[in-house]
Amino acid sequence: MAVLAGTGIRKRFGGVEALRGVDISIEEGEVVGLMGDNGAGKSTLMKVLCGAVRPDGGTFTMNGGPVQLRSPRDATAHGIAVVYQDLALVDQRDVATNVFLGREPRRGLVVDRGRMRREARSVLDELSIRIASVRLPVGGLSGGQRQCIAIARAVHQGGRVVLLDEPTAALGPEQQANVLKLITRLKERGTAVIVVSHNVDHVLAVCDRVVVMRAGQVQGVRDARSTNAATIVGLILGDIAADTVVHTEVAS
Amino acid sequence: MTTTIDIATTRDAAPSPLRKLFGAHEFGVLSATLLIFLFCTVFVPNFLTSDNLISVAQQIAFIGIIGTGMTLLVIAGEIDLSVGSQYGFLSVMTAYTLTEMVLPVWLATVLVVGFGALIGLVQGLITTVAKVPSFVVTLAGLAILRGAALLVTDGVPMSGPPNPGFHDLVSGNAIGSLAAQTIWMAAVMLLFGWVLSRTKFGYDVYATGGNMKAATNAGIRAVRVKVLCFALTGALCGLAGVILVGWLGSANPLTGNGFELSVIAAVVVGGASLAGGVGSIVGTLLGALVAGLIGNALVLLGVEGNWQQVATGVLILTAVLINRFIASRQSALR
């Protein structure tokens, strides 16, 4: 059963139909790559899934039960966590504080810093993230480490479905590899991951399924193991015709 | 299993005290305080007497109390230029409630501190909801509140009622010959130093000023945090006003004219960043102490009073440059 599924999602911004009846679903422990050219509707779909944008139409279910995603708070409460491209870290604060941002453990009135450091370390270890000390301010860490901390926070704060927006963009090759490794670790833990990316190689390397969007619709869905980069690029550019099973425009 | 825990604890162990000291944002101001103290001890006659040091501690009390609110506000990424005018207006209000309305001291204090919080609340709401920079909002507040203080009093000082009990409470000899103002400052700074560094609210203040968008995404009510910091600053201006009136027995509508400069100087010299996210109460205390010591030394050396303004300006500039140097050294160490 899909841990998260959206059916017939539509969104219009003024005269532009950003989403024209999109179906998407993801299983536990599955990694789905979301690809498409600029303006294809990927970002809007992500924002709808994390509650930041309210769709004009469509329904959502989680583990079969209907859910409403009216606000980011709703989405968080349902275990949907998003890691934005700008990472949303507080540079001046240390690693432990950033992992726990907004949800610091307390003992009475006081933030339990010892527990925060221990738990932050155990989350980092569990995800095989290498950071010298959880006391380091995140502002001084590398881009890859920062990305990993942002993902660790999403997971630690109860994310069962994690949305990653361009997680490997603006990173060096070694750091990209670390982030991809982390995505695989999330999958092994049973976390459902949706990755938005422009990098076909990265998507094919870590994803189980690739969903390609074009002009606000799903152009095609492919099993990552039985497809190749050329097919994906063809779908992105529209050179390969859309799958016939695509949810066609709902009469409005 | 135990081995991994051991490794984890050593990896994340606190740095040695010495390393911690050198890496702290307050390192610059701490060394400045010590240097100035040593210099004064050697070169300034009558500096190292208990009477003189106690009077320095008394003089910085108002900067310390209002600076505590300002520290939280600056860490939250905002600023309040109207603290001098709030201090003046609320002093006048204290005298007015005591002499004209003949209210008991406790009630007057509650009213004045509450009204200070209200002033902060309004300025905070205009800043966050109407999205007008706090620099502009509080600049307007500076003019409005000073004008109001002068209007209420017709520009002449207003006397408070003779009340020895009140006087002793806010400015008597508290411990030995240590003035009560100093104790009030210590209490305020201890309380909010603890709030800032240990409580969830303090963590929220740092997160809000460090990266407001990240804080909001993490479910922190950043707007509320900022508004609360404004209100706290206003309330502390009220407390300072009450203490001043109890001490002097009157309120001058020009009280606190230009005082925002001294307060912001103490906060910035103490290592807080006007960009938000960085600062501490200990730093502000040291910042106030540096300013107080320099002022005191200039007086004892018989230097003309106007030089004190120049010294304050030079101090701010030097502190900012030192902080910048420390910040770049810290990032180089990583």
Coordinates of C-alpha atoms in Angstrom, one line a residue:
Chain A
M1 CA 0.0 0.0 0.0
A2 CA 1.3 3.4 -0.9
V3 CA 2.5 5.4 2.1
L4 CA 1.6 8.6 0.3
A5 CA -0.6 8.9 -2.8
G6 CA -2.0 11.9 -4.6
T7 CA -4.7 11.6 -7.3
G8 CA -5.8 14.1 -9.9
I9 CA -3.9 17.0 -8.4
R10 CA -4.6 20.3 -10.1
K11 CA -3.3 23.8 -9.5
R12 CA -3.8 26.9 -11.4
F13 CA -1.8 30.2 -10.9
G14 CA -3.8 32.9 -12.7
G15 CA -3.9 31.8 -16.3
V16 CA -1.2 29.2 -16.0
E17 CA -2.2 25.6 -15.2
A18 CA 0.9 24.4 -13.2
L19 CA -0.6 21.0 -12.5
R20 CA -3.2 19.4 -14.8
G21 CA -4.3 16.3 -13.0
V22 CA -1.2 14.6 -11.6
D23 CA -1.2 11.2 -10.0
I24 CA 1.8 10.2 -7.8
S25 CA 2.3 7.5 -5.2
I26 CA 5.2 6.2 -3.2
E27 CA 5.7 3.1 -1.2
E28 CA 7.5 2.6 2.1
G29 CA 11.3 2.3 1.5
E30 CA 10.9 3.5 -2.1
V31 CA 12.9 6.2 -3.7
V32 CA 11.1 8.1 -6.5
G33 CA 12.9 10.5 -8.7
L34 CA 10.8 13.5 -9.9
M35 CA 12.2 14.9 -13.1
G36 CA 11.2 17.4 -15.7
D37 CA 12.2 20.6 -17.5
N38 CA 11.9 24.0 -15.7
G39 CA 8.2 24.9 -15.5
A40 CA 7.1 21.3 -15.8
G41 CA 5.4 21.5 -12.4
K42 CA 7.9 19.6 -10.2
S43 CA 8.3 22.4 -7.7
T44 CA 4.6 23.1 -7.5
L45 CA 3.9 19.3 -7.0
M46 CA 6.5 19.3 -4.2
K47 CA 5.0 22.3 -2.5
V48 CA 1.5 20.7 -2.7
L49 CA 2.8 17.5 -1.1
C50 CA 4.4 19.4 1.8
G51 CA 1.4 21.6 2.3
A52 CA 3.0 24.9 1.3
V53 CA 0.6 25.3 -1.7
R54 CA -3.0 24.3 -1.6
P55 CA -4.2 22.5 -4.7
D56 CA -7.4 23.4 -6.6
G57 CA -8.3 19.8 -6.9
G58 CA -7.2 16.3 -6.1
T59 CA -7.2 13.9 -3.2
F60 CA -4.5 12.5 -0.9
T61 CA -4.2 9.2 0.9
M62 CA -1.6 8.0 3.4
N63 CA -1.5 4.3 4.0
G64 CA -4.9 4.1 2.3
G65 CA -6.7 6.6 4.6
P66 CA -7.6 10.0 3.2
V67 CA -5.6 13.0 4.5
Q68 CA -5.8 16.8 4.1
L69 CA -2.6 18.7 3.5
R70 CA -3.7 22.2 4.1
S71 CA -0.5 23.6 5.7
P72 CA 3.1 22.7 6.3
R73 CA 2.0 21.9 9.8
D74 CA -0.5 19.4 8.6
A75 CA 2.1 17.7 6.4
T76 CA 4.6 17.6 9.2
A77 CA 2.0 16.1 11.5
H78 CA 1.5 13.3 9.0
G79 CA 5.2 12.7 8.8
I80 CA 5.9 14.4 5.5
A81 CA 9.2 16.3 5.8
V82 CA 10.8 18.5 3.1
V83 CA 14.4 19.5 2.7
Y84 CA 14.5 22.7 0.8
Q85 CA 17.3 23.7 -1.6
D86 CA 18.5 26.5 0.7
L87 CA 18.5 23.8 3.5
A88 CA 17.0 26.1 6.2
L89 CA 19.9 25.7 8.6
V90 CA 20.9 28.3 11.3
D91 CA 24.5 28.8 10.4
Q92 CA 25.5 30.3 13.8
R93 CA 24.2 27.4 15.8
D94 CA 25.8 24.0 16.3
V95 CA 25.0 20.7 14.6
A96 CA 23.0 19.3 17.5
T97 CA 20.8 22.4 17.7
N98 CA 20.2 22.3 14.0
V99 CA 19.2 18.7 14.1
F100 CA 16.7 19.5 16.8
L101 CA 15.7 23.0 15.5
G102 CA 12.3 24.0 16.9
R103 CA 11.9 20.7 18.8
E104 CA 14.6 20.8 21.5
P105 CA 14.2 18.2 24.2
R106 CA 13.4 19.7 27.6
R107 CA 13.9 18.8 31.2
G108 CA 11.5 21.1 33.0
L109 CA 12.0 24.6 31.6
V110 CA 15.5 23.9 30.5
V111 CA 16.7 22.6 27.1
D112 CA 18.3 19.2 27.7
R113 CA 21.6 19.9 25.9
G114 CA 23.3 16.6 26.9
R115 CA 20.5 14.5 25.5
M116 CA 20.4 16.7 22.4
R117 CA 24.0 16.1 21.7
R118 CA 23.8 12.4 22.3
E119 CA 20.7 11.9 20.2
A120 CA 22.1 14.1 17.4
R121 CA 25.2 11.9 17.4
S122 CA 23.2 8.7 17.3
V123 CA 21.1 10.0 14.4
L124 CA 24.3 11.0 12.5
D125 CA 25.8 7.6 13.2
E126 CA 22.7 5.7 12.2
L127 CA 22.7 7.5 8.8
S128 CA 26.5 7.1 8.5
I129 CA 27.0 10.9 8.4
R130 CA 30.6 11.8 9.3
I131 CA 30.8 15.1 11.3
A132 CA 33.8 15.7 13.7
S133 CA 31.7 17.1 16.5
V134 CA 28.0 18.0 17.1
R135 CA 29.2 21.2 18.7
L136 CA 30.5 22.7 15.5
P137 CA 28.5 25.6 14.1
V138 CA 27.0 24.4 10.8
G139 CA 28.1 27.6 9.0
G140 CA 31.6 26.3 8.8
L141 CA 30.7 22.9 7.4
S142 CA 30.9 21.8 3.8
G143 CA 27.9 21.9 1.5
G144 CA 27.6 18.1 1.5
Q145 CA 27.7 17.9 5.3
R146 CA 25.1 20.7 5.5
Q147 CA 22.8 18.8 3.1
C148 CA 23.2 15.7 5.3
I149 CA 22.4 17.6 8.5
A150 CA 19.3 19.0 6.8
I151 CA 18.2 15.5 5.8
A152 CA 19.1 14.1 9.3
R153 CA 16.8 16.7 10.8
A154 CA 13.9 15.7 8.4
V155 CA 14.3 12.0 9.4
H156 CA 14.9 12.6 13.1
Q157 CA 11.8 14.8 13.3
G158 CA 9.7 11.9 12.3
G159 CA 9.7 12.1 8.5
R160 CA 8.3 8.9 7.0
V161 CA 8.1 10.6 3.6
V162 CA 11.0 12.9 2.9
L163 CA 11.0 15.3 0.0
L164 CA 14.4 16.4 -1.3
D165 CA 14.7 19.4 -3.5
E166 CA 17.8 19.2 -5.7
P167 CA 19.9 17.5 -3.0
T168 CA 23.0 17.2 -5.1
A169 CA 23.0 20.5 -6.9
A170 CA 26.0 22.8 -6.1
L171 CA 28.0 20.0 -4.5
G172 CA 31.4 18.6 -5.4
P173 CA 31.5 15.0 -6.8
E174 CA 32.6 13.4 -3.5
Q175 CA 29.9 15.2 -1.5
Q176 CA 27.3 14.3 -4.1
A177 CA 28.3 10.6 -3.6
N178 CA 27.9 11.1 0.2
V179 CA 24.4 12.5 -0.2
L180 CA 23.4 9.7 -2.6
K181 CA 24.7 7.2 -0.1
L182 CA 22.5 8.8 2.5
I183 CA 19.5 8.5 0.3
T184 CA 20.2 4.8 0.0
R185 CA 20.5 4.6 3.8
L186 CA 17.1 6.3 4.2
K187 CA 15.6 3.7 1.8
E188 CA 17.1 0.8 3.9
R189 CA 15.4 2.3 7.0
G190 CA 12.0 2.1 5.2
T191 CA 11.7 5.9 4.6
A192 CA 10.0 6.9 1.5
V193 CA 12.0 9.5 -0.4
I194 CA 11.0 11.7 -3.3
V195 CA 13.9 13.4 -5.0
V196 CA 13.6 16.3 -7.3
S197 CA 16.7 16.5 -9.5
H198 CA 17.9 17.6 -12.9
N199 CA 20.7 15.0 -12.8
V200 CA 19.6 11.9 -14.7
D201 CA 22.6 9.8 -13.6
H202 CA 22.0 10.5 -9.9
V203 CA 18.3 9.7 -10.3
L204 CA 19.0 6.4 -12.0
A205 CA 21.6 5.6 -9.5
V206 CA 19.5 5.8 -6.3
C207 CA 15.8 5.8 -7.4
D208 CA 13.5 2.8 -7.8
R209 CA 11.1 4.7 -10.1
V210 CA 11.4 7.8 -12.1
V211 CA 8.4 10.1 -12.7
V212 CA 8.9 12.5 -15.5
M213 CA 6.7 15.6 -15.7
R214 CA 6.0 17.8 -18.6
A215 CA 3.7 20.8 -18.9
G216 CA 1.9 20.1 -15.7
Q217 CA 1.2 16.4 -16.4
V218 CA 3.0 13.1 -15.9
Q219 CA 4.7 12.4 -19.1
G220 CA 5.9 9.0 -18.1
V221 CA 6.8 6.7 -15.2
R222 CA 9.7 4.3 -15.6
D223 CA 11.3 1.6 -13.5
A224 CA 14.8 2.9 -12.9
R225 CA 16.4 -0.5 -13.4
S226 CA 14.9 -1.1 -16.8
T227 CA 15.3 2.3 -18.4
N228 CA 18.2 4.4 -19.5
A229 CA 19.2 8.0 -19.5
A230 CA 18.2 8.5 -23.2
T231 CA 14.6 7.4 -22.5
I232 CA 14.3 9.7 -19.5
V233 CA 15.8 12.7 -21.4
G234 CA 13.4 11.9 -24.3
L235 CA 10.5 12.0 -21.9
I236 CA 11.7 15.3 -20.4
L237 CA 12.0 16.9 -23.8
G238 CA 8.8 15.5 -25.1
D239 CA 10.5 13.5 -27.9
I240 CA 9.0 10.4 -26.5
A241 CA 5.2 10.4 -26.4
A242 CA 3.4 10.6 -23.1
D243 CA 2.3 7.3 -21.6
T244 CA -1.3 6.6 -22.5
V245 CA -2.2 5.8 -18.9
V246 CA -1.6 9.4 -17.9
H247 CA -4.4 10.9 -16.0
T248 CA -6.0 13.1 -18.7
E249 CA -7.3 16.5 -18.0
V250 CA -10.3 16.4 -15.7
A251 CA -13.3 18.3 -17.1
S252 CA -13.4 21.5 -15.1
Chain B
M1 CA 28.5 -1.0 22.0
T2 CA 30.2 0.7 24.9
T3 CA 33.2 1.5 22.6
T4 CA 31.0 3.4 20.2
I5 CA 29.5 5.4 23.0
D6 CA 32.9 6.2 24.3
I7 CA 34.0 7.4 20.9
A8 CA 30.9 9.4 20.5
T9 CA 31.3 11.2 23.8
T10 CA 35.0 12.0 23.2
R11 CA 34.2 13.3 19.7
D12 CA 31.5 15.6 21.0
A13 CA 33.3 16.4 24.3
A14 CA 33.4 20.0 25.3
P15 CA 36.5 21.8 24.1
S16 CA 39.1 22.5 26.8
P17 CA 38.3 25.7 28.9
L18 CA 41.2 27.5 27.3
R19 CA 40.1 26.7 23.8
K20 CA 36.6 27.6 24.6
L21 CA 37.7 31.0 26.0
F22 CA 39.7 31.9 22.9
G23 CA 37.0 30.8 20.5
A24 CA 34.2 32.6 22.3
H25 CA 32.5 35.6 20.7
E26 CA 33.1 37.4 24.1
F27 CA 36.9 36.9 24.0
G28 CA 37.5 40.3 22.4
V29 CA 35.4 42.2 24.9
L30 CA 36.8 40.2 27.9
S31 CA 40.4 41.0 26.9
A32 CA 39.4 44.6 26.4
T33 CA 37.8 44.8 29.8
L34 CA 40.9 43.3 31.5
L35 CA 43.3 45.6 29.5
I36 CA 41.4 48.7 30.4
F37 CA 41.1 47.6 34.0
L38 CA 44.8 47.1 34.2
F39 CA 45.6 50.3 32.5
C40 CA 43.3 52.2 34.8
T41 CA 44.8 50.5 37.9
V42 CA 48.3 51.6 36.9
F43 CA 47.7 55.0 35.4
V44 CA 44.5 56.5 36.8
P45 CA 44.7 57.9 40.3
N46 CA 42.0 56.8 42.8
F47 CA 40.7 54.2 40.3
L48 CA 41.3 51.1 42.4
T49 CA 39.2 52.1 45.4
S50 CA 36.1 50.3 46.4
D51 CA 34.0 53.5 46.4
N52 CA 35.0 54.2 42.8
L53 CA 34.4 50.6 41.6
I54 CA 31.0 50.5 43.3
S55 CA 30.0 53.7 41.6
V56 CA 31.0 52.3 38.2
A57 CA 28.8 49.3 39.0
Q58 CA 26.0 51.7 39.9
Q59 CA 26.5 53.8 36.7
I60 CA 26.2 50.8 34.3
A61 CA 23.1 49.5 36.0
F62 CA 20.7 51.2 33.6
I63 CA 22.7 50.3 30.5
G64 CA 22.8 46.7 31.8
I65 CA 19.1 46.5 32.5
I66 CA 17.9 48.0 29.2
G67 CA 20.8 46.3 27.4
T68 CA 19.5 42.9 28.4
G69 CA 16.3 43.5 26.5
M70 CA 18.3 45.0 23.6
T71 CA 20.6 41.9 23.5
L72 CA 17.6 39.6 23.0
L73 CA 16.2 41.9 20.4
V74 CA 19.5 42.2 18.5
I75 CA 20.0 38.4 18.6
A76 CA 16.5 38.0 17.2
G77 CA 17.6 40.2 14.3
E78 CA 15.9 43.5 15.2
I79 CA 16.9 46.7 16.9
D80 CA 15.2 49.3 19.1
L81 CA 16.4 52.9 18.7
S82 CA 13.7 54.2 20.9
V83 CA 15.0 52.8 24.3
G84 CA 16.3 56.2 25.4
S85 CA 12.9 57.8 24.8
Q86 CA 11.0 54.9 26.3
Y87 CA 13.2 55.2 29.4
G88 CA 12.5 58.9 29.6
F89 CA 8.8 58.7 28.9
L90 CA 8.4 55.8 31.4
S91 CA 10.3 57.8 34.0
V92 CA 7.9 60.6 33.6
M93 CA 5.0 58.2 33.7
T94 CA 6.4 56.8 37.0
A95 CA 6.5 60.2 38.6
Y96 CA 3.1 61.0 37.2
T97 CA 1.4 57.9 38.6
L98 CA 3.1 58.4 42.0
T99 CA 2.5 62.2 42.4
E100 CA -0.5 63.1 40.3
M101 CA -2.5 59.8 40.6
V102 CA -1.0 59.0 44.1
L103 CA -0.9 55.3 43.4
P104 CA 1.1 52.9 45.6
V105 CA 4.6 52.1 44.4
W106 CA 3.8 48.5 43.5
L107 CA 0.8 49.5 41.4
A108 CA 2.7 52.3 39.6
T109 CA 5.5 49.8 38.9
V110 CA 3.1 47.3 37.4
L111 CA 1.5 50.0 35.3
V112 CA 4.8 51.5 34.0
V113 CA 6.4 48.1 33.3
G114 CA 3.2 47.0 31.6
F115 CA 3.0 50.2 29.5
G116 CA 6.6 49.7 28.5
A117 CA 5.7 46.2 27.3
L118 CA 2.8 47.6 25.4
I119 CA 5.0 50.2 23.7
G120 CA 7.3 47.3 22.7
L121 CA 4.4 45.2 21.6
V122 CA 3.1 47.9 19.3
Q123 CA 6.5 48.6 17.8
G124 CA 7.1 44.9 17.4
L125 CA 3.7 44.3 15.7
I126 CA 4.3 47.2 13.2
T127 CA 7.8 45.8 12.5
T128 CA 6.7 42.2 11.9
V129 CA 3.1 42.4 10.6
A130 CA 3.4 45.6 8.5
K131 CA 7.0 44.5 7.6
V132 CA 8.5 48.0 8.3
P133 CA 12.2 47.7 9.3
S134 CA 12.5 48.0 13.1
F135 CA 15.2 50.7 12.4
V136 CA 12.5 52.9 11.0
V137 CA 9.7 52.0 13.3
T138 CA 11.7 52.6 16.5
L139 CA 13.3 55.8 15.0
A140 CA 9.7 57.1 14.8
G141 CA 9.1 55.8 18.3
L142 CA 12.2 57.7 19.5
A143 CA 10.7 61.0 18.3
I144 CA 7.1 60.3 19.4
L145 CA 8.0 59.1 22.9
R146 CA 10.4 62.0 23.6
G147 CA 7.8 64.4 22.3
A148 CA 5.2 62.8 24.5
A149 CA 7.5 63.0 27.6
L150 CA 8.1 66.7 27.0
L151 CA 4.4 67.4 26.4
V152 CA 3.2 65.7 29.6
T153 CA 5.7 67.6 31.7
D154 CA 5.8 70.9 29.8
G155 CA 9.5 70.3 29.5
V156 CA 10.3 70.7 33.2
P157 CA 11.3 67.9 35.6
M158 CA 8.5 66.3 37.5
S159 CA 9.1 65.4 41.1
G160 CA 8.2 62.1 42.6
P161 CA 6.8 61.8 46.2
P162 CA 9.3 61.5 49.0
N163 CA 9.2 57.8 49.8
P164 CA 12.2 56.5 51.8
G165 CA 11.1 52.9 51.5
F166 CA 10.9 53.1 47.7
H167 CA 14.3 54.9 47.6
D168 CA 16.0 52.2 49.7
L169 CA 14.5 49.4 47.6
V170 CA 15.8 50.7 44.3
S171 CA 18.9 52.6 45.2
G172 CA 19.8 52.0 48.9
N173 CA 22.8 50.0 50.1
A174 CA 21.9 46.4 49.2
I175 CA 24.9 44.3 50.1
G176 CA 27.6 46.1 52.0
S177 CA 27.9 49.4 50.2
L178 CA 26.9 47.9 46.8
A179 CA 24.0 49.9 45.4
A180 CA 20.6 48.4 44.9
Q181 CA 20.6 49.4 41.3
T182 CA 23.6 47.1 40.7
I183 CA 21.7 44.2 42.4
W184 CA 18.6 44.9 40.2
M185 CA 20.9 44.8 37.1
A186 CA 22.5 41.6 38.3
A187 CA 19.0 40.0 38.9
V188 CA 17.7 41.0 35.5
M189 CA 20.9 39.8 33.7
L190 CA 21.0 36.5 35.6
L191 CA 17.4 35.8 34.8
F192 CA 17.5 36.6 31.1
G193 CA 21.0 35.2 30.7
W194 CA 19.5 31.9 31.9
V195 CA 16.4 32.3 29.7
L196 CA 18.5 33.1 26.6
S197 CA 21.1 30.3 27.0
R198 CA 19.1 27.5 28.5
T199 CA 15.4 27.7 27.7
K200 CA 13.5 26.8 24.6
F201 CA 12.5 30.5 24.2
G202 CA 16.2 31.4 24.2
Y203 CA 16.9 28.8 21.5
D204 CA 14.0 30.2 19.5
V205 CA 15.5 33.7 19.8
Y206 CA 18.8 32.6 18.3
A207 CA 17.1 30.6 15.6
T208 CA 14.8 33.4 14.6
G209 CA 17.7 35.9 14.3
G210 CA 20.0 33.4 12.7
N211 CA 17.7 32.4 9.9
M212 CA 14.1 33.4 10.2
K213 CA 12.9 31.3 7.3
A214 CA 14.5 28.2 8.7
A215 CA 13.0 28.9 12.1
T216 CA 9.6 29.3 10.6
N217 CA 9.9 26.1 8.6
A218 CA 10.9 24.3 11.8
G219 CA 7.7 25.4 13.4
I220 CA 9.1 28.2 15.5
R221 CA 6.7 31.2 15.8
A222 CA 9.3 33.6 14.7
V223 CA 7.1 36.6 14.6
R224 CA 5.9 36.0 18.1
V225 CA 9.5 35.6 19.3
K226 CA 10.4 39.0 17.8
V227 CA 7.4 40.7 19.3
L228 CA 8.1 39.3 22.7
C229 CA 11.7 40.6 22.5
F230 CA 10.3 44.1 21.7
A231 CA 7.9 43.8 24.6
L232 CA 10.6 42.7 27.0
T233 CA 12.8 45.6 26.0
G234 CA 10.0 48.0 26.6
A235 CA 9.2 46.4 30.0
L236 CA 12.9 46.7 31.1
C237 CA 12.9 50.4 30.0
G238 CA 9.9 50.7 32.4
L239 CA 11.8 48.9 35.2
A240 CA 14.8 51.2 34.6
G241 CA 12.5 54.3 34.7
V242 CA 11.0 53.2 38.1
I243 CA 14.4 52.6 39.6
L244 CA 15.6 56.0 38.3
V245 CA 12.7 57.9 39.8
G246 CA 13.0 56.0 43.1
W247 CA 16.6 56.9 43.2
L248 CA 16.5 60.6 42.1
G249 CA 13.0 61.4 43.5
S250 CA 12.1 63.1 40.2
A251 CA 11.8 62.5 36.5
N252 CA 13.4 64.7 33.9
P253 CA 11.6 64.5 30.5
L254 CA 15.1 64.5 28.8
T255 CA 16.1 61.4 30.7
G256 CA 17.8 58.9 28.4
N257 CA 18.4 61.4 25.6
G258 CA 21.0 59.6 23.4
F259 CA 21.0 56.6 25.7
E260 CA 20.2 54.2 22.8
L261 CA 23.7 54.9 21.7
S262 CA 25.3 53.6 24.9
V263 CA 23.0 50.6 25.1
I264 CA 23.6 49.5 21.5
A265 CA 27.3 50.1 22.0
A266 CA 27.3 47.8 25.1
V267 CA 25.5 45.1 23.1
V268 CA 27.7 45.3 20.0
V269 CA 30.9 45.7 22.0
G270 CA 29.8 42.5 23.8
G271 CA 30.0 40.5 20.6
A272 CA 26.4 40.6 19.4
S273 CA 25.9 40.8 15.6
L274 CA 23.5 43.3 14.2
A275 CA 22.8 40.8 11.5
G276 CA 21.2 38.6 14.2
G277 CA 21.8 35.1 15.6
V278 CA 24.9 36.0 17.7
G279 CA 25.3 37.6 21.1
S280 CA 25.1 36.9 24.9
I281 CA 24.1 38.6 28.1
V282 CA 27.6 38.1 29.5
G283 CA 29.0 39.9 26.5
T284 CA 26.6 42.8 27.0
L285 CA 27.6 43.0 30.7
L286 CA 31.2 43.2 29.7
G287 CA 30.4 45.7 27.0
A288 CA 28.6 47.9 29.5
L289 CA 31.6 47.5 31.9
V290 CA 34.1 48.6 29.2
A291 CA 32.0 51.7 28.5
G292 CA 31.6 52.4 32.2
L293 CA 35.3 52.0 32.9
I294 CA 36.4 54.2 30.0
G295 CA 33.9 56.9 31.1
N296 CA 35.1 56.6 34.7
A297 CA 38.7 56.9 33.8
L298 CA 38.1 59.9 31.6
V299 CA 36.4 61.6 34.5
L300 CA 39.1 60.7 37.0
L301 CA 41.8 61.9 34.6
G302 CA 39.9 65.2 34.3
V303 CA 39.2 64.9 30.6
E304 CA 36.5 67.1 29.2
G305 CA 33.1 65.4 29.3
N306 CA 32.5 65.6 25.5
W307 CA 35.4 63.3 24.9
Q308 CA 33.3 60.6 26.4
Q309 CA 31.1 60.6 23.3
V310 CA 34.1 60.3 21.1
A311 CA 35.4 57.5 23.2
T312 CA 32.1 55.6 22.9
G313 CA 32.2 55.9 19.1
V314 CA 35.8 54.8 18.9
L315 CA 34.9 51.9 21.2
I316 CA 32.0 50.7 19.0
L317 CA 34.2 50.8 15.9
T318 CA 37.1 49.0 17.6
A319 CA 34.8 46.3 18.9
V320 CA 33.2 45.6 15.6
L321 CA 36.6 45.4 13.9
I322 CA 37.9 43.0 16.6
N323 CA 34.7 40.8 16.3
R324 CA 35.2 40.7 12.6
F325 CA 38.8 39.6 13.0
I326 CA 37.7 36.9 15.5
A327 CA 35.0 35.6 13.2
S328 CA 37.4 35.3 10.3
R329 CA 39.9 33.5 12.5
Q330 CA 37.3 31.1 13.7
S331 CA 36.3 30.2 10.2
A332 CA 40.0 29.8 9.3
L333 CA 40.4 27.4 12.2
R334 CA 37.8 25.0 10.8

